[in-house]
Every structure is written in structure tokens, then in C-alpha cells.
Tab-separated table of C-alpha atoms in Angstrom:
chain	number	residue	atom	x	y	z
A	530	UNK	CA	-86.445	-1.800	10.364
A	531	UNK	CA	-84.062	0.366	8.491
A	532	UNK	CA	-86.157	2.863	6.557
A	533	UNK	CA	-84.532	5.325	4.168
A	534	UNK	CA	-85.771	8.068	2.483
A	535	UNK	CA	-85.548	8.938	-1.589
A	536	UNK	CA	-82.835	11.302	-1.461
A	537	UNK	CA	-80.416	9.301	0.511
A	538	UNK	CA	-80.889	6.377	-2.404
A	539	UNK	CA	-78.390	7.607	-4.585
A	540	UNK	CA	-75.663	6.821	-1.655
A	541	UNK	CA	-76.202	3.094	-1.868
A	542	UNK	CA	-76.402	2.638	-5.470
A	543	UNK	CA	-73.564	1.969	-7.266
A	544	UNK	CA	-71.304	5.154	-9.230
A	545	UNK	CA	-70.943	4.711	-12.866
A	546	UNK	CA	-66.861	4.907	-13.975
A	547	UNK	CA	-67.822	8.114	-15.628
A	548	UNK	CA	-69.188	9.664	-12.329
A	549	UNK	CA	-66.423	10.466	-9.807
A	550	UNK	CA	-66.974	10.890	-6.960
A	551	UNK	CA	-65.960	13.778	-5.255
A	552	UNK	CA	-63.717	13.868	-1.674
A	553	UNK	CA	-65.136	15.368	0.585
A	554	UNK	CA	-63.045	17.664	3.156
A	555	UNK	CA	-63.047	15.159	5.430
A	556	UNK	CA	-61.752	12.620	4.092
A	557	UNK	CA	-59.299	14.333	2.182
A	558	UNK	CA	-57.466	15.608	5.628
A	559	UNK	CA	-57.730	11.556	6.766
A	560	UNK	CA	-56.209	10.848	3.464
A	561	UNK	CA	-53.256	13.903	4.011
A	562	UNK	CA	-52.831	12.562	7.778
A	563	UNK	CA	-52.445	8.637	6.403
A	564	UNK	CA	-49.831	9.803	3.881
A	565	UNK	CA	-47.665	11.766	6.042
A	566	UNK	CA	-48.000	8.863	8.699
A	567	UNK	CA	-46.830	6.244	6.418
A	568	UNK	CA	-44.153	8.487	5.010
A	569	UNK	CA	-42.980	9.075	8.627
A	570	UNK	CA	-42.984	5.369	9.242
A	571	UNK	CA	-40.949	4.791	6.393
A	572	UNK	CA	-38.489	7.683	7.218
A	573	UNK	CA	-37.678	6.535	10.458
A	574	UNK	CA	-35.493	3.408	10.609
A	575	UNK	CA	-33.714	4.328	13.665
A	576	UNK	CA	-29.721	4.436	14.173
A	577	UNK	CA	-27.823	1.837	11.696
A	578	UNK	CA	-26.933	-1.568	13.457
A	579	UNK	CA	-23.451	-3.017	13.307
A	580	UNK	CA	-22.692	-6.446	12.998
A	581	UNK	CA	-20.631	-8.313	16.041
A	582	UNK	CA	-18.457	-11.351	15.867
A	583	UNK	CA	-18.421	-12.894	12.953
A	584	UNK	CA	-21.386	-10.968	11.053
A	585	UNK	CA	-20.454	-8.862	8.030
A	586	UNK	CA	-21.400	-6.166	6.250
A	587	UNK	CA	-21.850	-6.868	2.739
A	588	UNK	CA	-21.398	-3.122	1.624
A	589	UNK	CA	-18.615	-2.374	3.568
A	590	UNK	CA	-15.072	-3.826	1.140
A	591	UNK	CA	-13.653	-6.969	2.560
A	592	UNK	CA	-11.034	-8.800	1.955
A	593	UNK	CA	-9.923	-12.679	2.983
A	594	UNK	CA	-7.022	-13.868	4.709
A	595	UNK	CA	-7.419	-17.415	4.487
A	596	UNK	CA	-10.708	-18.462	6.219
A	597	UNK	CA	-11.053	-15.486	7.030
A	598	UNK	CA	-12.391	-12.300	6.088
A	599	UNK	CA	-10.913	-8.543	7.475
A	600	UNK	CA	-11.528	-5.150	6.845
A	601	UNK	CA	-8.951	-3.798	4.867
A	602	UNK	CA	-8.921	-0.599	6.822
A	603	UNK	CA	-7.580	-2.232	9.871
A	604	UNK	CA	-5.820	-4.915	9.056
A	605	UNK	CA	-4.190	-6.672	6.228
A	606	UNK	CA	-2.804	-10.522	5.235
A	607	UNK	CA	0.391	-10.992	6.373
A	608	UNK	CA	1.673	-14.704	6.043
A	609	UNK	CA	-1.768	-16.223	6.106
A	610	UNK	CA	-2.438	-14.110	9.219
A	611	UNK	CA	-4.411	-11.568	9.517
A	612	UNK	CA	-2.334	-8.355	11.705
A	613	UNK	CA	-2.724	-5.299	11.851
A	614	UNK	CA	-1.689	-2.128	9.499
A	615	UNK	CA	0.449	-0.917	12.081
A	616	UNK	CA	2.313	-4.075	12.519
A	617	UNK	CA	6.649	-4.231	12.207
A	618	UNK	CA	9.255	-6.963	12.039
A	619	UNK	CA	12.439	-7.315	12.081
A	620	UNK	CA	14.899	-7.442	8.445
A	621	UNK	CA	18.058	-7.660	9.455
A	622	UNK	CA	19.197	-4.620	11.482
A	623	UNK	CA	16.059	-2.870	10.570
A	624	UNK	CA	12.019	-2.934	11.290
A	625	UNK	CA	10.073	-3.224	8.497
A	626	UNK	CA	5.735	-2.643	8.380
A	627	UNK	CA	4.458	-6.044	6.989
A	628	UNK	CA	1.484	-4.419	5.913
A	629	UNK	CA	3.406	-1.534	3.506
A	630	UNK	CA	6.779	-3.329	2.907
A	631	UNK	CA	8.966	-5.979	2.503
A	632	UNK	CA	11.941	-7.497	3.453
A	633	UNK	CA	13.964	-8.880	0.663
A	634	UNK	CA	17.719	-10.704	0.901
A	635	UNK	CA	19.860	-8.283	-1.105
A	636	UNK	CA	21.937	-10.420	-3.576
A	637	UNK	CA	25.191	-7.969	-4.123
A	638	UNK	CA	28.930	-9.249	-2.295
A	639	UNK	CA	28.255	-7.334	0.030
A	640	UNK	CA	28.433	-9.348	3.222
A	641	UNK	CA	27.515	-6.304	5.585
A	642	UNK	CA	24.453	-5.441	4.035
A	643	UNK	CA	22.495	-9.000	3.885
A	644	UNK	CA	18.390	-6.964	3.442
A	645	UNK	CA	16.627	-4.304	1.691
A	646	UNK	CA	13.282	-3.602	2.450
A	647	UNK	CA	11.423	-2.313	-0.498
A	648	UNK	CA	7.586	-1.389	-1.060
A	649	UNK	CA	5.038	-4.119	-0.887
A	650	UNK	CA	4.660	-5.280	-4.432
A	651	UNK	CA	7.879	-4.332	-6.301
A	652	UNK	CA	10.170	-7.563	-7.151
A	653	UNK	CA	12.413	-8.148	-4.770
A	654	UNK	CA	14.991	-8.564	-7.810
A	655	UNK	CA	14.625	-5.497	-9.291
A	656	UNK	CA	16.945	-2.952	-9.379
A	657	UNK	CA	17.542	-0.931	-6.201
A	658	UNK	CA	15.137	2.440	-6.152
A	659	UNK	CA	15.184	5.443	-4.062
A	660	UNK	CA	12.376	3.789	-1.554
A	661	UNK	CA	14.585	1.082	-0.539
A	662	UNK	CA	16.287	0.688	2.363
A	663	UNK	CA	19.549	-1.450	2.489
A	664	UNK	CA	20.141	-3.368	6.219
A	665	UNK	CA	22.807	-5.044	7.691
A	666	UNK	CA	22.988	-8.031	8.915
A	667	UNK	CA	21.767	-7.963	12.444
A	668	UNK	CA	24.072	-8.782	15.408
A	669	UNK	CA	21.847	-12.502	16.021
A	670	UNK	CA	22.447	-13.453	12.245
A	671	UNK	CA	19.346	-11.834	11.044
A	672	UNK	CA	16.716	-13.879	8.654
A	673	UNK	CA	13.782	-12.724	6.996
């Protein structure tokens, strides 16, 4: 039988709200040492995971190509196809970067010069700039 004696009483009744109870040192370092742990644990999420195949990023800026979606930092939409930035074709007698330009049929009689590539987004109608570059027709016919 558990036998305890008066002055040991007050630890097993309960404290009133307007009686705190005071921490002792002990438990105040196991309370320190459980903080920092739990802040540690929540520090520590190890080295950032990237996504593989077909995974994505939702805070990273995407664009779509179709059914697809690219990153616009590597590649861009190029005829419903995604290719990338430093991809070139042919206009006329001249290479053109699908991603940056375009190659537009240059409507002046001027039979020798059939293309003019001009910045990606400008009408190809518009009047001739200082960016442009006017090509001949190449040697095989050339097309767009």
C-alpha cells in the first residue's frame, strides 16, 4: 500500500487557475531541448526533388504546345511542335530561328528577293523595318 505523507498532498490535488504553477529547471531545459528539436525537424527538408517524365512543377512557368506542356526556357511552340530555342530553318536563301523569327513571303516585284524574315510577332505585312532581313529565292525554289 501506497502511503503518503501530509506534505506531499498538495502534489495530487488539483491547482486552482489562479495558482500557476511554477517550471521547475528541469523541465524547463526538456521544454528548450523539445523546441529546438522540433524546430530542427522542421528546418531540415533535405535537397529539393525534381520531377521526371511527365511530372511538373506547378511553380516553375509553363507553357502548352498542344497536349503538351514545355518549359519556356528551353523550348518553345513551333508549328504545334514543341523544338527547341535554338532551333533554324530554312526561308529562302536564308536560316531563320523558329523560336525568335519568322519567315514571311515578301510581296514587292521583286522576283529575286521572294522572303523576309522579321521578328516573331510583327505582321508579316507591315512595312519593312531595320530588323528584317530580305532573302532570295533559294537555288531549290525555296518555300516557307
Amino acid at each position: 500500500m501506497y502511503k503518503t505523507a501530509c506534505w506531499d498532498l498538495p502534489r495530487f490535488l488539483p491547482l486552482h487557475r489562479s495558482q500557476p504553477r511554477a517550471m521547475t529547471p528541469r523541465r524547463r531545459i526538456l521544454a528548450v531541448l523539445a523546441a529546438v528539436c522540433i524546430l530542427l525537424l522542421l528546418r531540415s527538408h533535405g535537397a529539393p526533388v525534381s520531377p521526371t517524365g511527365t511530372q511538373l512543377l506547378l511553380c516553375q512557368s509553363h507553357e502548352r504546345c498542344g497536349d503538351q506542356f514545355y518549359d519556356p526556357r528551353q523550348y518553345c511552340c513551333y508549328d504545334d511542335a514543341m523544338v527547341p530555342l535554338g532551333r533554324t530553318r530554312k526561308c529562302g536563301n536564308c536560316t531563320f530561328r523558329v523560336c525568335f523569327e519568322q519567315c514571311c513571303p515578301w510581296l514587292v516585284n521583286r522576283p529575286q528577293e521572294s522572303f523576309v524574315v522579321k521578328v516573331k510577332g510583327q505582321n508579316c505585312y507591315s512595312a519593312p523595318s531595320s530588323d528584317d532581313r530580305v532573302c532570295g529565292r533559294s537555288k531549290t525554289g525555296g518555300t516557307l
